[in-house]
Backbone as CSV, one residue per row, in Angstrom:
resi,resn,N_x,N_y,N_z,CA_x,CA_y,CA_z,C_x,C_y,C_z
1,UNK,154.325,175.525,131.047,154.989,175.285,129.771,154.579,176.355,128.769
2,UNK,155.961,176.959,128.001,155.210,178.124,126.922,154.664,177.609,126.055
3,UNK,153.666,178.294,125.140,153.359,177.805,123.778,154.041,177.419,122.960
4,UNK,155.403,178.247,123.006,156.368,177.173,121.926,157.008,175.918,122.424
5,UNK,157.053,175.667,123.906,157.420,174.401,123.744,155.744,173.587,124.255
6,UNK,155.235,173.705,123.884,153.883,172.746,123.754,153.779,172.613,121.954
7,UNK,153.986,173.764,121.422,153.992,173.380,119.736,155.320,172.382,119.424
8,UNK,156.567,172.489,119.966,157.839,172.257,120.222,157.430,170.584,119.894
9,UNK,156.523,169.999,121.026,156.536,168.823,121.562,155.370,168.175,120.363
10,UNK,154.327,168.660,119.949,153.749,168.700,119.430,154.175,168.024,117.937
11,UNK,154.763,168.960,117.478,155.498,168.746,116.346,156.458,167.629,116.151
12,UNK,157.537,167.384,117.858,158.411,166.498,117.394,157.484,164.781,117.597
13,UNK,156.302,164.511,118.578,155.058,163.773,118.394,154.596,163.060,116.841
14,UNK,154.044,164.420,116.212,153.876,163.991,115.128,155.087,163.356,114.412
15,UNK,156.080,163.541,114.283,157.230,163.911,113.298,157.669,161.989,113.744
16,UNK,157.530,161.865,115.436,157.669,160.337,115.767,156.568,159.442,115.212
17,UNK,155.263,159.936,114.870,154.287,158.752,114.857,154.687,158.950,112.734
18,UNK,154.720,159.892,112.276,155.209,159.596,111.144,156.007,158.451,110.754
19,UNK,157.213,158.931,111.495,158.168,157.916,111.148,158.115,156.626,111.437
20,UNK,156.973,156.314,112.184,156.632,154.893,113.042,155.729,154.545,112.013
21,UNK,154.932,155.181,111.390,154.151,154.879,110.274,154.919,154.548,108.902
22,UNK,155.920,154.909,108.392,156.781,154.948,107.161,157.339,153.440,107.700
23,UNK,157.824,153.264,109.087,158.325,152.340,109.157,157.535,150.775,108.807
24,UNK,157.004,150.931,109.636,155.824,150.197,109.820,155.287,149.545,108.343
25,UNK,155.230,150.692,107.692,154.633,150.236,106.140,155.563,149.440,105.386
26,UNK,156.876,149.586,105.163,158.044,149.389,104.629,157.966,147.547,105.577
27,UNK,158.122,147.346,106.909,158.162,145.927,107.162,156.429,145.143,106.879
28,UNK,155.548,146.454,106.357,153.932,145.487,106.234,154.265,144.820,104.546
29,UNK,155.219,145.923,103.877,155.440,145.300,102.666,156.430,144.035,102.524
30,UNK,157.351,144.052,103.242,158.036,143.377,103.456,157.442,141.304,103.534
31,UNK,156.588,141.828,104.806,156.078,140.536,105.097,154.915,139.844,104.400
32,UNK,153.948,141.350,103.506,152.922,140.839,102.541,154.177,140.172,101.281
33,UNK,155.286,140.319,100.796,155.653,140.046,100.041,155.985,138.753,100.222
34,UNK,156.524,137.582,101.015,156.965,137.139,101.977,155.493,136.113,101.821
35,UNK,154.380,136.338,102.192,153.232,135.886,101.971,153.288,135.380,100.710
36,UNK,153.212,136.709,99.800,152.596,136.275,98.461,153.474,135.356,97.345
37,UNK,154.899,135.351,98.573,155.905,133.981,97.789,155.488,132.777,97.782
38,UNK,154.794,132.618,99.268,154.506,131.129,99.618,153.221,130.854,99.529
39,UNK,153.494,129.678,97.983,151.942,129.518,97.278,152.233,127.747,97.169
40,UNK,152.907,127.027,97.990,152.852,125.982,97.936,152.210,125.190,98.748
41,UNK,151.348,124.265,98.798,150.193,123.775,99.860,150.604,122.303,99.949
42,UNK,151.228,121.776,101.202,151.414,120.336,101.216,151.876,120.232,102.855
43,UNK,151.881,118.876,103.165,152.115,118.798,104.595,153.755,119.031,104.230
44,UNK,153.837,119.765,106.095,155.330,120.088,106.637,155.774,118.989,107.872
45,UNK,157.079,119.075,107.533,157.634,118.588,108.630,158.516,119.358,109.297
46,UNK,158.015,119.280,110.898,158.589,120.006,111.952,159.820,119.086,113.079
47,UNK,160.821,119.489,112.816,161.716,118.824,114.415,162.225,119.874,115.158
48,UNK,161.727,119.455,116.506,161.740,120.775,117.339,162.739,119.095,118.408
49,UNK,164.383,120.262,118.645,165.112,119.800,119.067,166.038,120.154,119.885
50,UNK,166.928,120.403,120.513,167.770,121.171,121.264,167.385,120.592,122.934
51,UNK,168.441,121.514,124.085,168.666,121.301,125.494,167.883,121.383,126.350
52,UNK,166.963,122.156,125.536,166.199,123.258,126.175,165.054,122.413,127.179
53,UNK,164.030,122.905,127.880,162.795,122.523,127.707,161.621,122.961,126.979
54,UNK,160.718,122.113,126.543,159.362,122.624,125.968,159.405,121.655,124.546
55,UNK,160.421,121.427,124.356,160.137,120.124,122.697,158.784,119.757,122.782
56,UNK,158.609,119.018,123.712,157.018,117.836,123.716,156.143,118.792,123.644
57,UNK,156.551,119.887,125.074,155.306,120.671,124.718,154.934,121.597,123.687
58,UNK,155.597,121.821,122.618,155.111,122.365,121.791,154.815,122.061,120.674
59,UNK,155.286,120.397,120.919,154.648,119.401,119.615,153.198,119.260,119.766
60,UNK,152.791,118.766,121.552,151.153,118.862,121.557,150.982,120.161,121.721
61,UNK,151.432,121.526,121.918,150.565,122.610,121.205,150.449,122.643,119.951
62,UNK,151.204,122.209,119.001,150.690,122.000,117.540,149.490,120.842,117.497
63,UNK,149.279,119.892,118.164,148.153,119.312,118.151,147.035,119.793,118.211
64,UNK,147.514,120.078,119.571,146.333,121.092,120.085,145.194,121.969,119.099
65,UNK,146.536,123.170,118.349,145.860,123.717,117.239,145.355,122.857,116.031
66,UNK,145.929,121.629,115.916,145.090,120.752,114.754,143.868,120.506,115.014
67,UNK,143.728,119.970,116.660,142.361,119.645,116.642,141.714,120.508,117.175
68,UNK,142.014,121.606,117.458,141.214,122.593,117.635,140.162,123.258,116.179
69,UNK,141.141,122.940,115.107,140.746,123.943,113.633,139.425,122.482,113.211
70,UNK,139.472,121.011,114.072,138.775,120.521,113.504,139.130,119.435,112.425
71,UNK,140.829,119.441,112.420,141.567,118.381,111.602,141.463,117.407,112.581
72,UNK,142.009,115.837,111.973,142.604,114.814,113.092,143.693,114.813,113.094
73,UNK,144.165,114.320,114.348,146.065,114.368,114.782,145.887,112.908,115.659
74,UNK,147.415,112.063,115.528,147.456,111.310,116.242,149.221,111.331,116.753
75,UNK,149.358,110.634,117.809,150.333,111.423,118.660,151.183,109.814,118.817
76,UNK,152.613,109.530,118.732,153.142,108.359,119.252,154.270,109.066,120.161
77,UNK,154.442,107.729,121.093,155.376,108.719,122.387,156.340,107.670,122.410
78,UNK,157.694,107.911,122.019,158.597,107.145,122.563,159.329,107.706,124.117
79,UNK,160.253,106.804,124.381,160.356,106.882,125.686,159.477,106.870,126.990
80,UNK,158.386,107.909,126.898,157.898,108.207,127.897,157.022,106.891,128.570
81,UNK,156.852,107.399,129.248,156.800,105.965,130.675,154.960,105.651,130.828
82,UNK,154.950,104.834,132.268,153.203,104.565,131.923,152.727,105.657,132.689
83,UNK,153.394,106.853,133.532,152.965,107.962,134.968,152.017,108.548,133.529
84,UNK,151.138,109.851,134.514,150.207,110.378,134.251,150.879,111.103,133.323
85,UNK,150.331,111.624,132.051,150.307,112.443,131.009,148.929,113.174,130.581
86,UNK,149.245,114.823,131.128,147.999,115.282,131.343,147.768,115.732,129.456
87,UNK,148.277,116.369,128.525,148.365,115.887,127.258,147.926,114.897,127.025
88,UNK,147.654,113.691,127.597,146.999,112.401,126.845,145.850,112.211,127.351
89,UNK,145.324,112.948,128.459,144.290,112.424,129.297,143.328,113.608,128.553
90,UNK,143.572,114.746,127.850,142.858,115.425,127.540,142.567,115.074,125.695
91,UNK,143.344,114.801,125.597,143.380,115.071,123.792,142.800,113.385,123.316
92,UNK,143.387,112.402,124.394,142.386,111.053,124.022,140.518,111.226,123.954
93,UNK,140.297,112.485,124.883,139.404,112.473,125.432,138.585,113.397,124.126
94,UNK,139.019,113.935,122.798,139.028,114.240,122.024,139.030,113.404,120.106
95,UNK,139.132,112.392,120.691,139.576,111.405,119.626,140.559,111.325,119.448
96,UNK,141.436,111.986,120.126,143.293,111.910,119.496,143.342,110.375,119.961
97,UNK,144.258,109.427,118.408,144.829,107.976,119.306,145.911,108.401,119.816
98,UNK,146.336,107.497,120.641,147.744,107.762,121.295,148.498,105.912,121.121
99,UNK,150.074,106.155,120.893,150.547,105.042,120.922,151.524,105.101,121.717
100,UNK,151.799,104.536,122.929,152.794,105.165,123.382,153.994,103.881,124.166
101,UNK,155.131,104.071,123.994,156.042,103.124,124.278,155.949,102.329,125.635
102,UNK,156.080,103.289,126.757,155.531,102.611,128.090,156.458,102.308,128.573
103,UNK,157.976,102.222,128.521,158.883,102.043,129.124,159.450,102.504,130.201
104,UNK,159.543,103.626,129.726,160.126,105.043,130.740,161.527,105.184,130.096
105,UNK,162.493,105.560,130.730,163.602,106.280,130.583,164.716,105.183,130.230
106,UNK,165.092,104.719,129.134,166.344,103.572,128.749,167.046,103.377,130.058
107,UNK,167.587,104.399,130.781,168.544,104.388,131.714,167.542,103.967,132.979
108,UNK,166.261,104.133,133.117,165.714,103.724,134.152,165.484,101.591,133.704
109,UNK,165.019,101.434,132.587,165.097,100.202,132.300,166.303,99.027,132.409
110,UNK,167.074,99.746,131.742,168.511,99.258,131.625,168.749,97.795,131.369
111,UNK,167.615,98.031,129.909,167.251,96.713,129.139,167.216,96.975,127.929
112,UNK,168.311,97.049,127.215,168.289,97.249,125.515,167.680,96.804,124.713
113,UNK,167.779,95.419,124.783,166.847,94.185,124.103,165.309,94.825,124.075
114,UNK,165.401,94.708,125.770,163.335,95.155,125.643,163.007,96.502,125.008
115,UNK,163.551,97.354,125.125,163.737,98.641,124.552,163.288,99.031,123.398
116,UNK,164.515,98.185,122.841,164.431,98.086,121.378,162.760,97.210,120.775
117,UNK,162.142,96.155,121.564,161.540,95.654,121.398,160.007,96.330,121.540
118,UNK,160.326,96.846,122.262,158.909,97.919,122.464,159.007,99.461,121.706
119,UNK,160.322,99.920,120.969,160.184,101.076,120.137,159.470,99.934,118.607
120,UNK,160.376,98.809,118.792,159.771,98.658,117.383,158.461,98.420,117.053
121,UNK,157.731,97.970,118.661,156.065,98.273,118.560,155.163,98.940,118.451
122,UNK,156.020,100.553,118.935,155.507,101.237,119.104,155.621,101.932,117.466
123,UNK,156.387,102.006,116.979,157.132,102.364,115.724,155.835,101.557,114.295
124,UNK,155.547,100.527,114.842,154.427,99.681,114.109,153.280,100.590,114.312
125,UNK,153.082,101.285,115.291,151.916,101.631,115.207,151.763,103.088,114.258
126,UNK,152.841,103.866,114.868,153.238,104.873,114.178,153.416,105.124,112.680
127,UNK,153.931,103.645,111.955,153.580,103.388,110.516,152.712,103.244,109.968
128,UNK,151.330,102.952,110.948,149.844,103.201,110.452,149.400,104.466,110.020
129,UNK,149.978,105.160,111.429,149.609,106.594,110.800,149.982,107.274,110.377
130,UNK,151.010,107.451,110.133,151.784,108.084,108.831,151.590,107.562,106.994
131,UNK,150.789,106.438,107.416,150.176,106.259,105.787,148.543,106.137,105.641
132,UNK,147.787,107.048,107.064,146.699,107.226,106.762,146.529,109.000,106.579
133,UNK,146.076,109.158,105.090,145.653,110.205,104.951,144.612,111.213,105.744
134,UNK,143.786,110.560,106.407,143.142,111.192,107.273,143.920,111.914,108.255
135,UNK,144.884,111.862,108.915,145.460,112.282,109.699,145.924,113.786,109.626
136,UNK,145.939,114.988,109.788,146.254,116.200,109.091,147.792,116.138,109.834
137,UNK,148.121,115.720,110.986,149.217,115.491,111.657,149.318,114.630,112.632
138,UNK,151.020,114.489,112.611,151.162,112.774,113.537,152.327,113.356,114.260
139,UNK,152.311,113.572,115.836,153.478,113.982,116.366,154.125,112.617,117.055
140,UNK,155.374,112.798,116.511,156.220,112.006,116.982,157.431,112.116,118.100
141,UNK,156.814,111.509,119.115,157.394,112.858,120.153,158.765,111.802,120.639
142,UNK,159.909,112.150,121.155,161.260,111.793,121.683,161.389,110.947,120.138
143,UNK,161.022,110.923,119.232,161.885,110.195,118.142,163.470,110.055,117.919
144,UNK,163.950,111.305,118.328,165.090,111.328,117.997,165.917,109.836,118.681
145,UNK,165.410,110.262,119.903,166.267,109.036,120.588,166.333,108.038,120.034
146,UNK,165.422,107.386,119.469,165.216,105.749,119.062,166.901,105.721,118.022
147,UNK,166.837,106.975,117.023,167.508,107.047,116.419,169.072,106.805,116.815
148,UNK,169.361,108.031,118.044,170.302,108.318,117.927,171.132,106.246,118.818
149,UNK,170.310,105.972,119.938,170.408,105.074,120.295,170.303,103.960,119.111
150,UNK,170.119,103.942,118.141,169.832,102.640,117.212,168.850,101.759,117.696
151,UNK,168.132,101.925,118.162,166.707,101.167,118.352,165.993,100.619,117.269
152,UNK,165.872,101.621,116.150,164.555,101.850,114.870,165.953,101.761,113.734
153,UNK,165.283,101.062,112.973,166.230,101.354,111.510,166.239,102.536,110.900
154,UNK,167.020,103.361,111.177,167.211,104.877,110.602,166.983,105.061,108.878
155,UNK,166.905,103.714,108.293,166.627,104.238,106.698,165.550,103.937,106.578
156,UNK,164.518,103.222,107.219,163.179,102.696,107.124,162.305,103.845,108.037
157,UNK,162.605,104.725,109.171,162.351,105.697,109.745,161.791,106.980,108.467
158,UNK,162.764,106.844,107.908,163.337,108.394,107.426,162.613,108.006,106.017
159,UNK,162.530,106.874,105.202,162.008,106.436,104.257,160.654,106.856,104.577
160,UNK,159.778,106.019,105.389,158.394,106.260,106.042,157.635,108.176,105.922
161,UNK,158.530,108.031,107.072,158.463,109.973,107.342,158.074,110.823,105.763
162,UNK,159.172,110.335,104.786,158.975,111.203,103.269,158.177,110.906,102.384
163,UNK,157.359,109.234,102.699,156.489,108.841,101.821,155.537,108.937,102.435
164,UNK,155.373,109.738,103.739,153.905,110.213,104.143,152.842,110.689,102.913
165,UNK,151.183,110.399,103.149,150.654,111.287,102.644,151.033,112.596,102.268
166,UNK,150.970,113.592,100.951,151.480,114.673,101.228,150.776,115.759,101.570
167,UNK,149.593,115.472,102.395,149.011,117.070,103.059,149.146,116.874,104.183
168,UNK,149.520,115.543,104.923,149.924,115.096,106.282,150.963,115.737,106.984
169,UNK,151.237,116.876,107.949,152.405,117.198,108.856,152.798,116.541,109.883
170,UNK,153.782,116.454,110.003,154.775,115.678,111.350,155.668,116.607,111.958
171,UNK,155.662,115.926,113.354,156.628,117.158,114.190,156.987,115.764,114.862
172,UNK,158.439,116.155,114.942,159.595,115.184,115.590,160.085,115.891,116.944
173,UNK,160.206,115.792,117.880,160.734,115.968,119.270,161.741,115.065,119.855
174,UNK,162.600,115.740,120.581,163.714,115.003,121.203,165.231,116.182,121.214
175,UNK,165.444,115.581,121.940,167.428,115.710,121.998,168.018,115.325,120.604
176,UNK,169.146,116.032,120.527,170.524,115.232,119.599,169.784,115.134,117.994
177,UNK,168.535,115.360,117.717,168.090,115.147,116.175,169.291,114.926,115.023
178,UNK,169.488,113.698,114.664,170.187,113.622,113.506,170.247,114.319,112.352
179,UNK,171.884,114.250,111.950,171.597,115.392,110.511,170.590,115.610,109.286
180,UNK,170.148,113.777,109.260,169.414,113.801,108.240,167.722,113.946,108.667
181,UNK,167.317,114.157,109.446,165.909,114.777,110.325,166.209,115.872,110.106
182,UNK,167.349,116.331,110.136,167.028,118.169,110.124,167.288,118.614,108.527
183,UNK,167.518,117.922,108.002,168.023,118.049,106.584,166.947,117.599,105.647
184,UNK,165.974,116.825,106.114,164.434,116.719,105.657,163.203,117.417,106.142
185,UNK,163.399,118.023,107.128,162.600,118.965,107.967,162.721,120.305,107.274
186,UNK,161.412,120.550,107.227,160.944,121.743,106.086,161.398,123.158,107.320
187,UNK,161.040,122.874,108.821,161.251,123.453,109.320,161.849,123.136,110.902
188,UNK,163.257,123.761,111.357,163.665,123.094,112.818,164.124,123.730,113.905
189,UNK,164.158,123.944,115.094,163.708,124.831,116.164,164.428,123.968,117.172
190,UNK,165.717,124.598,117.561,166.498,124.314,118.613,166.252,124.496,119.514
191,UNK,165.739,124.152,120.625,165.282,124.510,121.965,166.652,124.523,122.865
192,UNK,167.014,125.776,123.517,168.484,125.897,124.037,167.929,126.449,125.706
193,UNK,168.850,125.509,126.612,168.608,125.623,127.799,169.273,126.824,128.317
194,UNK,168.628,128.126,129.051,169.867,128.335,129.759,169.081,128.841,131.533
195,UNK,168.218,128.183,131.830,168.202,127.485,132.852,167.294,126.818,133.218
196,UNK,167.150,125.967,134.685,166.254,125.013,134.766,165.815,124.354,136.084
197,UNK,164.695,124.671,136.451,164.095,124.319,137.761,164.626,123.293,138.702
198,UNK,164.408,122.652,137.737,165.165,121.262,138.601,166.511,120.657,139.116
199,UNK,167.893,121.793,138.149,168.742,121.518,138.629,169.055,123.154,139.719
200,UNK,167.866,123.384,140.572,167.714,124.340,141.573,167.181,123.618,142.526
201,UNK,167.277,122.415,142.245,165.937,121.221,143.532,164.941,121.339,143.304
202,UNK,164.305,122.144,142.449,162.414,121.917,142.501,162.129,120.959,141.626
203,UNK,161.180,120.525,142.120,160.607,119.167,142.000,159.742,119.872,140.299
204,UNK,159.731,118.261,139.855,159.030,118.971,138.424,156.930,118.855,139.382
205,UNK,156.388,119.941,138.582,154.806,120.537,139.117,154.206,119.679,138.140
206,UNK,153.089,118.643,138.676,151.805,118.063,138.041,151.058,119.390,137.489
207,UNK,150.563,119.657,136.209,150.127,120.308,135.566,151.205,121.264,134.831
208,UNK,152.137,121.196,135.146,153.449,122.421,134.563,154.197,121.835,133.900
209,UNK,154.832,120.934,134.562,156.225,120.045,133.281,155.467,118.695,133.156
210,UNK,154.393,118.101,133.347,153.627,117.380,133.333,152.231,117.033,133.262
């Protein structure tokens, strides 16, 4: 290679890390600005909703990080059934309470009455903790359903949820989230499928989707 194209390369090098630097600065201002908007301190509410997979799981990774920083979190589970929940076997084991419905799947029950009878128990418990301040967060995981099915009284739900403590956060999980969950949700996260293990035949993995 001649000297001029080693200076050649040299030059157009610099001339790239420049411009990667100008750039760079322009989105650091951007996002310090962005920062220095948001000076309001109070609990959020999260509904993480859509086709997709990962809702639940990324309601207990927000746990996770609660009780990791050393806050308390307590967790209510509608729908989900009495099988192993490796999320509960670890985070009980932590002080997390857990309240959890115990049913399994409406369509596996195919008992409305009882259904309904065990969200509204479970829903009792869930009203504890949403009016104990101690709690830094309360995930409320498949909520939507109760809703969209009419299980839970949707104005006594949604009433509850807004008269939380206000440094208390909640994260809502499920399918179908109603307009007015997403319309009180400070923040909401469509989970969109576009594909999926199981409708390939694989079996869902103990430790992976469970």
């Amino acid at each position: 290679m001649s000297e001029n194209s080693q200076h050649d390369k040299s030059q157009e090098s610099a001339e790239r890390e420049e411009k990667h630097k100008r750039k760079s600065q322009k989105q650091k201002e951007k996002v310090d600005a962005k920062v220095a908007k948001a000076t309001i301190e109070k609990g959020v509410m999260i509904v993480v909703t859509g086709n997709g997979k990962g809702k639940t799981t990324s309601g207990f990774g927000t746990v996770c990080r609660c009780v990791g920083h050393g806050y308390k979190a307590a967790v209510v589970q509608f729908i989900k059934g009495k099988w192993d929940c490796g999320e509960r076997d670890l985070l009980e084991g932590h002080g997390v309470p857990f309240a959890v419905m115990g049913t399994g799947f409406t369509w596996n029950t195919q008992d409305r009455a009882g259904d309904i009878a065990a969200a509204e128990a479970v829903w009792t418990e869930a009203k504890k903790f949403l009016a104990d301040p101690q709690y830094h967060l309360v995930l409320l995981d498949e909520l939507t359903y109760m809703l969209g099915y009419d299980y839970l009284d949707k104005e006594e739900v949604l009433s509850t949820i807004a008269n939380r403590p206000e440094n208390q956060s909640v994260v809502v999980t499920g399918r179908g989230a109603i307009r007015e969950l997403r319309d009180m949700a400070d923040t909401v996260s469509e989970v969109k499928e576009e594909k999926h293990a199981f409708k390939a035949g694989i079996k869902a993995r103990k430790g992976v989707d469970w």
